[in-house]
Amino acid sequence: MKFSILLIVFISLMLFSCLGDETETKPIVEDETGWIKHPFYQHDFKAMRGVFELDNHILTLHDFGYGAKTYHKLEDSVEAVFLNLNVAHYPGKLHKHSDRSFPINEKYLPVSFVELPNTIFVYSLTKPMNPVTAMGGLEIKGEDIDPEFRQFSTLGSSRGNTISLNEDYLFLAYEVKNNNARPLKFALIELKENTEGIGVGVEVVSIQTIDAPQREDLVGNQFLSVISVNDGFIVTTFFSLFKWRFDGTIKEFERDPIDRDGFERYTTSFLINDPNTNVILCAETSTFLDSYYSTDNGETWDILRNFVSNVDFVTLDILNFYNFKGNLYGTYNSQIFQISISPNQLIVNELDNSGLVGNKITGISSYHKDSLVMVSTRSGAFYKPSADFLKPKINDSMGLFSGGF
């Protein structure tokens, strides 16, 4: 009986395999240097939430699950498969939130489902083409993290997801039950892969939780931003800026809440990390408060002084940021921006998006290793030669680089 159930599951998942030509050849690059629409991602697979290169696979995130496609034909194997992420003991179709993507790395894909908003599922990507993978998600309920769990704390769509992934660690922000105060807490969950059994699963090694810093005369707090660094996560809230290391130690930095007029003020801030220069900004959206920068992965912070930028921080906050090939990029709808940060300046240059106009970008990845760049959008995938990726956008009216927005 158990074998029959597994066979049914296998067959049902395989129904999501590529419809049409499954032969994967290297995409043809024409003489033009604009973005070229990939013919493979059509119909139900057009609405893409992200893209990620893994070995000789290109992984694409979709509203229903993920797709895995190999670069070239491998004998006696499936070349492309689209897997609908399911949870075996929950009836009905489960789907992911559609307003944002989820983090992904070489090992894990953590997601949350619309039908189960207070639960996180983590899937192993060690065998991305194996249909059993889509049934092997690790379920982490909110009450497993904290008995007083109320709900996960969310961020604006341009700030990323409430889930952050760094190597074998998940960072989560959540609220707990406490009348109307809804105090904020954070969780750091260590994961490991379990290779026993038919597929590859995921297990929890440990769960650490901490309270967000509070102020005696103010109620609650708000989660604003999180980024990954070499040994942990850096987090900002209304009241704090701190680093939470993998070993559980925390280093907090006190920002000055007194504005330039001498009043106490709390506004929103966000974190940006330029992997090329290793400069991290804690950027205040209000010009009345100081912004800060770090050059040592958040161990120490200094006030930005004599800082020059060709865009203001409020405008910068609408971008979605990507670390791609060791450099920082931002996207807004169909636009792509190359970003460079140093302790005294920030430069944003818009890249050519010929062929992308009208398609909302959701991810950037290498494709066919270093030869091509692919972007996922809500209306399909597009690619171009890597050598042409940094081609700047030309302002038609002035014949100059657009230099931002």
mmCIF file of C-alpha atoms in Angstrom:
data_model
loop_
_atom_site.group_PDB
_atom_site.id
_atom_site.type_symbol
_atom_site.label_atom_id
_atom_site.label_comp_id
_atom_site.label_asym_id
_atom_site.label_seq_id
_atom_site.Cartn_x
_atom_site.Cartn_y
_atom_site.Cartn_z
ATOM 1 C CA MET A 1 0.000 0.000 0.000
ATOM 2 C CA LYS A 2 2.797 2.418 0.890
ATOM 3 C CA PHE A 3 4.474 1.689 -2.460
ATOM 4 C CA SER A 4 1.217 2.407 -4.311
ATOM 5 C CA ILE A 5 0.815 5.777 -2.587
ATOM 6 C CA LEU A 6 4.369 6.766 -3.477
ATOM 7 C CA LEU A 7 3.771 5.705 -7.073
ATOM 8 C CA ILE A 8 0.632 7.857 -7.281
ATOM 9 C CA VAL A 9 2.494 10.821 -5.811
ATOM 10 C CA PHE A 10 5.335 10.346 -8.306
ATOM 11 C CA ILE A 11 2.962 10.211 -11.273
ATOM 12 C CA SER A 12 0.958 13.237 -10.136
ATOM 13 C CA LEU A 13 4.074 15.332 -9.675
ATOM 14 C CA MET A 14 5.430 14.317 -13.055
ATOM 15 C CA LEU A 15 2.333 15.797 -14.663
ATOM 16 C CA PHE A 16 4.048 19.134 -14.131
ATOM 17 C CA SER A 17 6.926 18.083 -16.401
ATOM 18 C CA CYS A 18 7.701 20.205 -19.423
ATOM 19 C CA LEU A 19 4.918 20.341 -22.003
ATOM 20 C CA GLY A 20 6.368 20.397 -25.505
ATOM 21 C CA ASP A 21 9.979 20.129 -26.592
ATOM 22 C CA GLU A 22 12.172 19.002 -23.689
ATOM 23 C CA THR A 23 15.452 19.157 -25.603
ATOM 24 C CA GLU A 24 17.644 21.765 -23.988
ATOM 25 C CA THR A 25 20.078 23.452 -26.288
ATOM 26 C CA LYS A 26 22.036 26.564 -25.493
ATOM 27 C CA PRO A 27 19.824 29.576 -26.291
ATOM 28 C CA ILE A 28 20.592 31.323 -29.561
ATOM 29 C CA VAL A 29 22.053 34.782 -29.002
ATOM 30 C CA GLU A 30 21.329 37.114 -31.879
ATOM 31 C CA ASP A 31 23.467 40.030 -32.974
ATOM 32 C CA GLU A 32 21.314 42.411 -30.933
ATOM 33 C CA THR A 33 22.394 43.032 -27.361
ATOM 34 C CA GLY A 34 18.925 43.553 -25.884
ATOM 35 C CA TRP A 35 17.131 41.073 -23.646
ATOM 36 C CA ILE A 36 15.738 38.037 -25.487
ATOM 37 C CA LYS A 37 12.613 36.258 -24.316
ATOM 38 C CA HIS A 38 13.242 32.609 -23.395
ATOM 39 C CA PRO A 39 10.775 30.386 -25.314
ATOM 40 C CA PHE A 40 10.630 27.693 -22.631
ATOM 41 C CA TYR A 41 8.731 29.572 -19.895
ATOM 42 C CA GLN A 42 5.225 29.923 -21.295
ATOM 43 C CA HIS A 43 1.591 29.407 -20.337
ATOM 44 C CA ASP A 44 1.227 28.520 -16.628
ATOM 45 C CA PHE A 45 5.004 28.793 -16.164
ATOM 46 C CA LYS A 46 5.273 32.445 -17.231
ATOM 47 C CA ALA A 47 4.537 33.905 -13.784
ATOM 48 C CA MET A 48 7.979 33.580 -12.206
ATOM 49 C CA ARG A 49 8.969 34.524 -8.664
ATOM 50 C CA GLY A 50 12.735 34.080 -8.931
ATOM 51 C CA VAL A 51 15.593 32.286 -10.678
ATOM 52 C CA PHE A 52 18.688 30.526 -9.346
ATOM 53 C CA GLU A 53 21.547 28.627 -11.001
ATOM 54 C CA LEU A 54 22.511 25.362 -9.303
ATOM 55 C CA ASP A 55 25.245 23.238 -10.885
ATOM 56 C CA ASN A 56 23.916 22.373 -14.371
ATOM 57 C CA HIS A 57 20.345 23.279 -13.426
ATOM 58 C CA ILE A 58 18.423 26.506 -13.698
ATOM 59 C CA LEU A 59 15.830 26.657 -10.897
ATOM 60 C CA THR A 60 12.814 28.913 -11.287
ATOM 61 C CA LEU A 61 10.342 29.795 -8.555
ATOM 62 C CA HIS A 62 6.662 29.928 -9.479
ATOM 63 C CA ASP A 63 3.412 30.617 -7.659
ATOM 64 C CA PHE A 64 2.728 26.887 -7.380
ATOM 65 C CA GLY A 65 6.230 25.576 -6.698
ATOM 66 C CA TYR A 66 9.486 25.455 -8.608
ATOM 67 C CA GLY A 67 10.902 24.322 -11.929
ATOM 68 C CA ALA A 68 14.232 22.554 -12.494
ATOM 69 C CA LYS A 69 15.743 22.421 -15.965
ATOM 70 C CA THR A 70 19.072 20.974 -17.044
ATOM 71 C CA TYR A 71 21.356 22.713 -19.500
ATOM 72 C CA HIS A 72 21.895 19.685 -21.694
ATOM 73 C CA LYS A 73 20.483 16.262 -22.390
ATOM 74 C CA LEU A 74 21.461 13.651 -19.816
ATOM 75 C CA GLU A 75 20.848 10.093 -20.926
ATOM 76 C CA ASP A 76 18.055 8.200 -19.132
ATOM 77 C CA SER A 77 16.999 11.260 -17.104
ATOM 78 C CA VAL A 78 14.299 13.893 -17.107
ATOM 79 C CA GLU A 79 15.550 17.187 -18.544
ATOM 80 C CA ALA A 80 12.867 19.489 -17.143
ATOM 81 C CA VAL A 81 10.289 19.152 -14.402
ATOM 82 C CA PHE A 82 7.914 21.557 -12.672
ATOM 83 C CA LEU A 83 7.101 20.508 -9.137
ATOM 84 C CA ASN A 84 4.009 21.616 -7.267
ATOM 85 C CA LEU A 85 5.098 21.961 -3.639
ATOM 86 C CA ASN A 86 2.697 19.982 -1.497
ATOM 87 C CA VAL A 87 2.332 18.957 2.114
ATOM 88 C CA ALA A 88 1.321 15.322 2.443
ATOM 89 C CA HIS A 89 -0.957 15.631 5.477
ATOM 90 C CA TYR A 90 -2.852 18.741 4.344
ATOM 91 C CA PRO A 91 -5.665 18.298 1.794
ATOM 92 C CA GLY A 92 -6.148 20.613 -1.152
ATOM 93 C CA LYS A 93 -3.742 22.611 -3.276
ATOM 94 C CA LEU A 94 -1.276 24.802 -1.422
ATOM 95 C CA HIS A 95 0.272 27.836 -3.039
ATOM 96 C CA LYS A 96 2.759 30.480 -2.038
ATOM 97 C CA HIS A 97 2.225 34.157 -1.389
ATOM 98 C CA SER A 98 2.261 35.961 -4.713
ATOM 99 C CA ASP A 99 3.593 39.390 -3.703
ATOM 100 C CA ARG A 100 7.193 38.352 -3.087
ATOM 101 C CA SER A 101 9.764 35.666 -3.657
ATOM 102 C CA PHE A 102 11.550 33.512 -1.111
ATOM 103 C CA PRO A 103 15.253 33.067 -0.358
ATOM 104 C CA ILE A 104 17.097 30.155 -1.938
ATOM 105 C CA ASN A 105 20.630 28.741 -1.810
ATOM 106 C CA GLU A 106 22.460 25.569 -2.859
ATOM 107 C CA LYS A 107 20.777 23.533 -0.120
ATOM 108 C CA TYR A 108 17.388 24.921 0.857
ATOM 109 C CA LEU A 109 14.178 26.529 -0.353
ATOM 110 C CA PRO A 110 12.088 27.892 2.565
ATOM 111 C CA VAL A 111 8.520 28.973 1.742
ATOM 112 C CA SER A 112 5.222 29.818 3.390
ATOM 113 C CA PHE A 113 1.824 28.973 1.957
ATOM 114 C CA VAL A 114 -1.273 31.140 1.745
ATOM 115 C CA GLU A 115 -3.358 28.432 3.405
ATOM 116 C CA LEU A 116 -0.857 28.022 6.277
ATOM 117 C CA PRO A 117 0.394 31.558 7.059
ATOM 118 C CA ASN A 118 1.823 30.650 10.476
ATOM 119 C CA THR A 119 3.980 27.782 9.233
ATOM 120 C CA ILE A 120 7.293 27.698 7.350
ATOM 121 C CA PHE A 121 8.243 24.755 5.125
ATOM 122 C CA VAL A 122 11.861 24.098 4.144
ATOM 123 C CA TYR A 123 12.687 21.915 1.128
ATOM 124 C CA SER A 124 16.065 20.362 0.310
ATOM 125 C CA LEU A 125 17.517 21.149 -3.119
ATOM 126 C CA THR A 126 20.193 18.453 -3.086
ATOM 127 C CA LYS A 127 18.116 16.488 -5.607
ATOM 128 C CA PRO A 128 16.045 19.187 -7.328
ATOM 129 C CA MET A 129 14.874 16.913 -10.177
ATOM 130 C CA ASN A 130 13.546 14.241 -7.807
ATOM 131 C CA PRO A 131 9.720 14.521 -7.519
ATOM 132 C CA VAL A 132 9.878 13.153 -3.964
ATOM 133 C CA THR A 133 11.622 16.422 -3.008
ATOM 134 C CA ALA A 134 8.340 18.303 -3.329
ATOM 135 C CA MET A 135 6.753 16.097 -0.666
ATOM 136 C CA GLY A 136 9.681 16.214 1.762
ATOM 137 C CA GLY A 137 9.360 19.700 3.181
ATOM 138 C CA LEU A 138 10.235 20.253 6.824
ATOM 139 C CA GLU A 139 7.286 21.826 8.640
ATOM 140 C CA ILE A 140 8.139 24.461 11.252
ATOM 141 C CA LYS A 141 5.025 25.751 13.011
ATOM 142 C CA GLY A 142 4.971 29.051 14.818
ATOM 143 C CA GLU A 143 4.174 27.339 18.115
ATOM 144 C CA ASP A 144 7.220 25.081 17.597
ATOM 145 C CA ILE A 145 9.342 28.234 17.613
ATOM 146 C CA ASP A 146 7.639 29.896 20.578
ATOM 147 C CA PRO A 147 4.623 28.777 22.669
ATOM 148 C CA GLU A 148 3.472 32.405 22.724
ATOM 149 C CA PHE A 149 3.718 32.763 18.926
ATOM 150 C CA ARG A 150 1.024 34.941 17.368
ATOM 151 C CA GLN A 151 2.010 35.575 13.741
ATOM 152 C CA PHE A 152 5.025 36.142 11.524
ATOM 153 C CA SER A 153 6.066 39.743 11.042
ATOM 154 C CA THR A 154 6.146 40.900 7.417
ATOM 155 C CA LEU A 155 8.070 43.516 5.460
ATOM 156 C CA GLY A 156 7.123 45.705 2.535
ATOM 157 C CA SER A 157 7.588 43.984 -0.825
ATOM 158 C CA SER A 158 10.724 46.015 -1.615
ATOM 159 C CA ARG A 159 12.289 45.075 1.757
ATOM 160 C CA GLY A 160 12.396 41.359 1.021
ATOM 161 C CA ASN A 161 10.730 38.568 2.933
ATOM 162 C CA THR A 162 10.166 37.920 6.607
ATOM 163 C CA ILE A 163 12.366 34.826 6.018
ATOM 164 C CA SER A 164 16.104 35.258 5.523
ATOM 165 C CA LEU A 165 18.423 32.372 4.623
ATOM 166 C CA ASN A 166 22.170 32.245 5.251
ATOM 167 C CA GLU A 167 24.037 28.959 4.778
ATOM 168 C CA ASP A 168 22.337 26.516 7.223
ATOM 169 C CA TYR A 169 20.446 29.200 9.151
ATOM 170 C CA LEU A 170 16.992 30.708 8.878
ATOM 171 C CA PHE A 171 16.144 34.093 10.368
ATOM 172 C CA LEU A 172 12.490 34.783 11.191
ATOM 173 C CA ALA A 173 10.675 37.741 12.747
ATOM 174 C CA TYR A 174 7.408 37.182 14.589
ATOM 175 C CA GLU A 175 4.963 38.685 17.071
ATOM 176 C CA VAL A 176 3.808 37.072 20.309
ATOM 177 C CA LYS A 177 0.584 37.163 22.291
ATOM 178 C CA ASN A 178 0.524 40.058 24.714
ATOM 179 C CA ASN A 179 -2.779 41.932 24.545
ATOM 180 C CA ASN A 180 -2.485 44.799 22.052
ATOM 181 C CA ALA A 181 1.237 45.471 22.476
ATOM 182 C CA ARG A 182 2.148 42.625 20.083
ATOM 183 C CA PRO A 183 5.827 42.627 21.077
ATOM 184 C CA LEU A 184 8.322 41.630 18.433
ATOM 185 C CA LYS A 185 10.698 38.655 18.647
ATOM 186 C CA PHE A 186 13.235 36.994 16.358
ATOM 187 C CA ALA A 187 14.203 33.361 15.772
ATOM 188 C CA LEU A 188 17.441 31.837 14.481
ATOM 189 C CA ILE A 189 16.937 28.257 13.280
ATOM 190 C CA GLU A 190 19.847 25.980 12.381
ATOM 191 C CA LEU A 191 19.073 23.357 9.722
ATOM 192 C CA LYS A 192 20.712 20.234 8.359
ATOM 193 C CA GLU A 193 19.933 17.898 5.498
ATOM 194 C CA ASN A 194 18.796 14.349 6.197
ATOM 195 C CA THR A 195 19.874 11.940 3.451
ATOM 196 C CA GLU A 196 18.193 8.869 4.896
ATOM 197 C CA GLY A 197 15.191 7.329 3.133
ATOM 198 C CA ILE A 198 13.941 7.749 -0.439
ATOM 199 C CA GLY A 199 14.552 11.469 -0.806
ATOM 200 C CA VAL A 200 16.551 14.128 0.954
ATOM 201 C CA GLY A 201 14.851 15.833 3.857
ATOM 202 C CA VAL A 202 15.597 18.669 6.256
ATOM 203 C CA GLU A 203 15.889 18.628 10.042
ATOM 204 C CA VAL A 204 16.071 21.293 12.736
ATOM 205 C CA VAL A 205 19.305 21.313 14.732
ATOM 206 C CA SER A 206 18.458 24.157 17.105
ATOM 207 C CA ILE A 207 16.132 27.124 17.615
ATOM 208 C CA GLN A 208 17.197 30.333 19.342
ATOM 209 C CA THR A 209 14.808 33.202 20.088
ATOM 210 C CA ILE A 210 15.353 36.750 21.354
ATOM 211 C CA ASP A 211 13.171 39.720 22.216
ATOM 212 C CA ALA A 212 13.452 42.806 20.078
ATOM 213 C CA PRO A 213 14.807 45.775 22.048
ATOM 214 C CA GLN A 214 12.077 47.890 23.667
ATOM 215 C CA ARG A 215 11.813 51.426 25.032
ATOM 216 C CA GLU A 216 10.138 51.928 28.407
ATOM 217 C CA ASP A 217 8.076 54.911 27.276
ATOM 218 C CA LEU A 218 7.075 53.425 23.902
ATOM 219 C CA VAL A 219 4.885 50.448 23.029
ATOM 220 C CA GLY A 220 6.047 47.652 20.732
ATOM 221 C CA ASN A 221 8.629 47.756 18.001
ATOM 222 C CA GLN A 222 8.746 47.151 14.255
ATOM 223 C CA PHE A 223 10.949 44.907 12.141
ATOM 224 C CA LEU A 224 12.429 47.000 9.308
ATOM 225 C CA SER A 225 15.243 45.177 7.507
ATOM 226 C CA VAL A 226 17.627 42.202 7.624
ATOM 227 C CA ILE A 227 20.677 41.194 5.569
ATOM 228 C CA SER A 228 23.061 38.234 5.678
ATOM 229 C CA VAL A 229 26.758 38.621 6.451
ATOM 230 C CA ASN A 230 29.602 36.115 6.732
ATOM 231 C CA ASP A 231 28.806 34.928 10.257
ATOM 232 C CA GLY A 232 25.193 35.865 10.885
ATOM 233 C CA PHE A 233 22.472 38.432 10.243
ATOM 234 C CA ILE A 234 22.230 42.205 10.705
ATOM 235 C CA VAL A 235 18.815 43.529 11.731
ATOM 236 C CA THR A 236 17.208 46.943 12.039
ATOM 237 C CA THR A 237 14.062 47.889 13.938
ATOM 238 C CA PHE A 238 12.616 51.225 15.038
ATOM 239 C CA PHE A 239 14.729 51.116 18.176
ATOM 240 C CA SER A 240 17.816 49.135 17.333
ATOM 241 C CA LEU A 241 20.544 48.009 14.966
ATOM 242 C CA PHE A 242 22.217 44.731 15.891
ATOM 243 C CA LYS A 243 24.160 41.745 14.615
ATOM 244 C CA TRP A 244 23.063 38.231 15.529
ATOM 245 C CA ARG A 245 25.881 35.766 14.993
ATOM 246 C CA PHE A 246 25.405 32.075 14.217
ATOM 247 C CA ASP A 247 26.884 31.197 17.606
ATOM 248 C CA GLY A 248 24.019 33.034 19.307
ATOM 249 C CA THR A 249 25.958 36.095 20.450
ATOM 250 C CA ILE A 250 24.507 39.532 19.763
ATOM 251 C CA LYS A 251 26.212 42.853 19.263
ATOM 252 C CA GLU A 252 23.922 45.879 19.421
ATOM 253 C CA PHE A 253 24.706 49.377 18.192
ATOM 254 C CA GLU A 254 22.883 52.387 19.610
ATOM 255 C CA ARG A 255 21.668 54.791 16.933
ATOM 256 C CA ASP A 256 21.099 58.367 17.972
ATOM 257 C CA PRO A 257 17.318 59.084 17.876
ATOM 258 C CA ILE A 258 17.783 62.852 18.330
ATOM 259 C CA ASP A 259 17.189 64.659 15.062
ATOM 260 C CA ARG A 260 18.880 67.800 13.772
ATOM 261 C CA ASP A 261 16.272 69.975 15.490
ATOM 262 C CA GLY A 262 16.901 68.366 18.875
ATOM 263 C CA PHE A 263 13.730 66.235 18.956
ATOM 264 C CA GLU A 264 13.497 62.486 19.564
ATOM 265 C CA ARG A 265 12.384 60.834 16.325
ATOM 266 C CA TYR A 266 11.878 57.261 15.118
ATOM 267 C CA THR A 267 11.623 56.617 11.388
ATOM 268 C CA THR A 268 12.235 53.731 9.038
ATOM 269 C CA SER A 269 15.683 52.552 7.994
ATOM 270 C CA PHE A 270 16.884 49.798 5.690
ATOM 271 C CA LEU A 271 20.095 47.832 5.142
ATOM 272 C CA ILE A 272 22.077 47.504 1.905
ATOM 273 C CA ASN A 273 25.267 45.501 1.468
ATOM 274 C CA ASP A 274 27.656 46.078 -1.434
ATOM 275 C CA PRO A 275 29.546 42.744 -1.680
ATOM 276 C CA ASN A 276 32.163 44.281 -3.959
ATOM 277 C CA THR A 277 33.304 46.932 -1.465
ATOM 278 C CA ASN A 278 32.023 45.177 1.694
ATOM 279 C CA VAL A 279 30.328 48.425 2.760
ATOM 280 C CA ILE A 280 26.985 48.071 4.531
ATOM 281 C CA LEU A 281 24.608 51.023 4.798
ATOM 282 C CA CYS A 282 21.991 51.480 7.459
ATOM 283 C CA ALA A 283 20.109 54.157 5.534
ATOM 284 C CA GLU A 284 17.531 56.365 7.225
ATOM 285 C CA THR A 285 14.612 57.397 5.036
ATOM 286 C CA SER A 286 14.355 60.642 7.013
ATOM 287 C CA THR A 287 16.891 63.383 6.277
ATOM 288 C CA PHE A 288 16.549 64.552 9.899
ATOM 289 C CA LEU A 289 18.410 61.527 11.288
ATOM 290 C CA ASP A 290 21.913 60.221 10.676
ATOM 291 C CA SER A 291 22.588 57.179 8.524
ATOM 292 C CA TYR A 292 25.434 54.787 9.317
ATOM 293 C CA TYR A 293 27.885 52.524 7.531
ATOM 294 C CA SER A 294 30.015 49.497 8.424
ATOM 295 C CA THR A 295 33.075 48.050 6.715
ATOM 296 C CA ASP A 296 33.535 45.033 9.026
ATOM 297 C CA ASN A 297 30.317 43.031 8.570
ATOM 298 C CA GLY A 298 28.385 44.990 11.172
ATOM 299 C CA GLU A 299 30.870 44.733 14.038
ATOM 300 C CA THR A 300 31.262 48.531 14.197
ATOM 301 C CA TRP A 301 29.347 51.458 12.678
ATOM 302 C CA ASP A 302 30.179 55.070 11.811
ATOM 303 C CA ILE A 303 28.006 58.031 10.862
ATOM 304 C CA LEU A 304 27.868 58.883 7.163
ATOM 305 C CA ARG A 305 29.602 62.240 6.775
ATOM 306 C CA ASN A 306 30.331 64.187 3.585
ATOM 307 C CA PHE A 307 28.418 61.488 1.742
ATOM 308 C CA VAL A 308 27.517 61.998 -1.926
ATOM 309 C CA SER A 309 24.763 60.070 -3.694
ATOM 310 C CA ASN A 310 23.035 60.498 -7.035
ATOM 311 C CA VAL A 311 19.730 59.211 -5.554
ATOM 312 C CA ASP A 312 18.097 59.885 -2.185
ATOM 313 C CA PHE A 313 17.528 57.057 0.280
ATOM 314 C CA VAL A 314 13.724 57.257 0.025
ATOM 315 C CA THR A 315 13.968 56.568 -3.706
ATOM 316 C CA LEU A 316 16.545 53.840 -3.153
ATOM 317 C CA ASP A 317 14.187 52.095 -0.726
ATOM 318 C CA ILE A 318 11.778 51.115 -3.514
ATOM 319 C CA LEU A 319 14.355 48.837 -5.156
ATOM 320 C CA ASN A 320 14.698 45.091 -4.740
ATOM 321 C CA PHE A 321 18.388 44.308 -4.166
ATOM 322 C CA TYR A 322 20.423 41.386 -5.523
ATOM 323 C CA ASN A 323 23.968 40.173 -4.917
ATOM 324 C CA PHE A 324 24.915 38.928 -8.365
ATOM 325 C CA LYS A 325 28.452 37.753 -9.197
ATOM 326 C CA GLY A 326 29.872 39.697 -6.264
ATOM 327 C CA ASN A 327 28.259 43.015 -7.167
ATOM 328 C CA LEU A 328 25.141 44.851 -6.025
ATOM 329 C CA TYR A 329 22.157 45.388 -8.296
ATOM 330 C CA GLY A 330 18.678 46.754 -7.795
ATOM 331 C CA THR A 331 15.501 46.332 -9.804
ATOM 332 C CA TYR A 332 12.288 48.301 -10.057
ATOM 333 C CA ASN A 333 9.599 46.892 -12.336
ATOM 334 C CA SER A 334 11.485 46.347 -15.640
ATOM 335 C CA GLN A 335 14.512 48.512 -14.778
ATOM 336 C CA ILE A 336 17.914 47.232 -13.597
ATOM 337 C CA PHE A 337 20.445 49.362 -11.728
ATOM 338 C CA GLN A 338 24.089 48.760 -10.924
ATOM 339 C CA ILE A 339 24.912 50.096 -7.460
ATOM 340 C CA SER A 340 28.283 50.936 -5.922
ATOM 341 C CA ILE A 341 28.705 51.989 -2.290
ATOM 342 C CA SER A 342 31.766 53.369 -0.517
ATOM 343 C CA PRO A 343 32.044 55.175 2.853
ATOM 344 C CA ASN A 344 31.656 58.527 1.092
ATOM 345 C CA GLN A 345 29.522 57.946 -1.982
ATOM 346 C CA LEU A 346 26.758 55.906 -3.559
ATOM 347 C CA ILE A 347 26.433 55.650 -7.331
ATOM 348 C CA VAL A 348 23.402 54.188 -9.084
ATOM 349 C CA ASN A 349 23.559 53.647 -12.845
ATOM 350 C CA GLU A 350 20.657 52.338 -14.886
ATOM 351 C CA LEU A 351 21.407 49.463 -17.266
ATOM 352 C CA ASP A 352 19.933 48.952 -20.699
ATOM 353 C CA ASN A 353 16.598 47.130 -20.516
ATOM 354 C CA SER A 354 15.770 46.892 -24.208
ATOM 355 C CA GLY A 355 13.357 43.982 -24.590
ATOM 356 C CA LEU A 356 12.380 44.006 -20.894
ATOM 357 C CA VAL A 357 10.084 47.018 -20.809
ATOM 358 C CA GLY A 358 6.692 46.128 -19.335
ATOM 359 C CA ASN A 359 7.916 42.945 -17.596
ATOM 360 C CA LYS A 360 8.283 43.066 -13.795
ATOM 361 C CA ILE A 361 11.662 41.612 -12.773
ATOM 362 C CA THR A 362 11.693 39.122 -9.882
ATOM 363 C CA GLY A 363 15.240 37.698 -9.983
ATOM 364 C CA ILE A 364 18.695 37.747 -11.605
ATOM 365 C CA SER A 365 20.944 34.738 -12.185
ATOM 366 C CA SER A 366 23.790 33.364 -14.255
ATOM 367 C CA TYR A 367 22.660 30.995 -16.979
ATOM 368 C CA HIS A 368 24.912 28.478 -18.720
ATOM 369 C CA LYS A 369 27.498 29.428 -16.093
ATOM 370 C CA ASP A 370 29.176 32.721 -17.014
ATOM 371 C CA SER A 371 28.097 32.999 -20.636
ATOM 372 C CA LEU A 372 24.575 34.341 -20.129
ATOM 373 C CA VAL A 373 22.529 36.317 -17.615
ATOM 374 C CA MET A 374 18.872 35.443 -17.037
ATOM 375 C CA VAL A 375 16.169 37.481 -15.337
ATOM 376 C CA SER A 376 12.860 36.061 -14.186
ATOM 377 C CA THR A 377 9.747 38.211 -14.490
ATOM 378 C CA ARG A 378 6.039 37.923 -13.846
ATOM 379 C CA SER A 379 5.653 37.316 -17.582
ATOM 380 C CA GLY A 380 8.457 34.911 -18.474
ATOM 381 C CA ALA A 381 12.246 34.681 -18.517
ATOM 382 C CA PHE A 382 14.686 36.798 -20.525
ATOM 383 C CA TYR A 383 18.403 36.390 -21.191
ATOM 384 C CA LYS A 384 21.343 38.173 -22.800
ATOM 385 C CA PRO A 385 25.123 37.628 -23.107
ATOM 386 C CA SER A 386 27.022 38.345 -19.907
ATOM 387 C CA ALA A 387 29.329 40.639 -21.864
ATOM 388 C CA ASP A 388 26.377 42.912 -22.628
ATOM 389 C CA PHE A 389 24.782 42.888 -19.165
ATOM 390 C CA LEU A 390 26.463 46.110 -17.998
ATOM 391 C CA LYS A 391 25.552 48.071 -21.111
ATOM 392 C CA PRO A 392 24.246 51.400 -19.740
ATOM 393 C CA LYS A 393 20.881 52.823 -20.607
ATOM 394 C CA ILE A 394 21.128 55.884 -22.800
ATOM 395 C CA ASN A 395 18.944 58.895 -22.170
ATOM 396 C CA ASP A 396 17.505 59.535 -25.613
ATOM 397 C CA SER A 397 16.882 63.200 -25.021
ATOM 398 C CA MET A 398 20.358 64.051 -23.760
ATOM 399 C CA GLY A 399 22.551 61.282 -25.117
ATOM 400 C CA LEU A 400 23.900 60.667 -21.590
ATOM 401 C CA PHE A 401 23.729 57.812 -19.128
ATOM 402 C CA SER A 402 20.430 58.060 -17.246
ATOM 403 C CA GLY A 403 22.341 57.709 -13.963
ATOM 404 C CA GLY A 404 19.478 56.429 -11.836
ATOM 405 C CA PHE A 405 15.785 57.214 -11.909
#
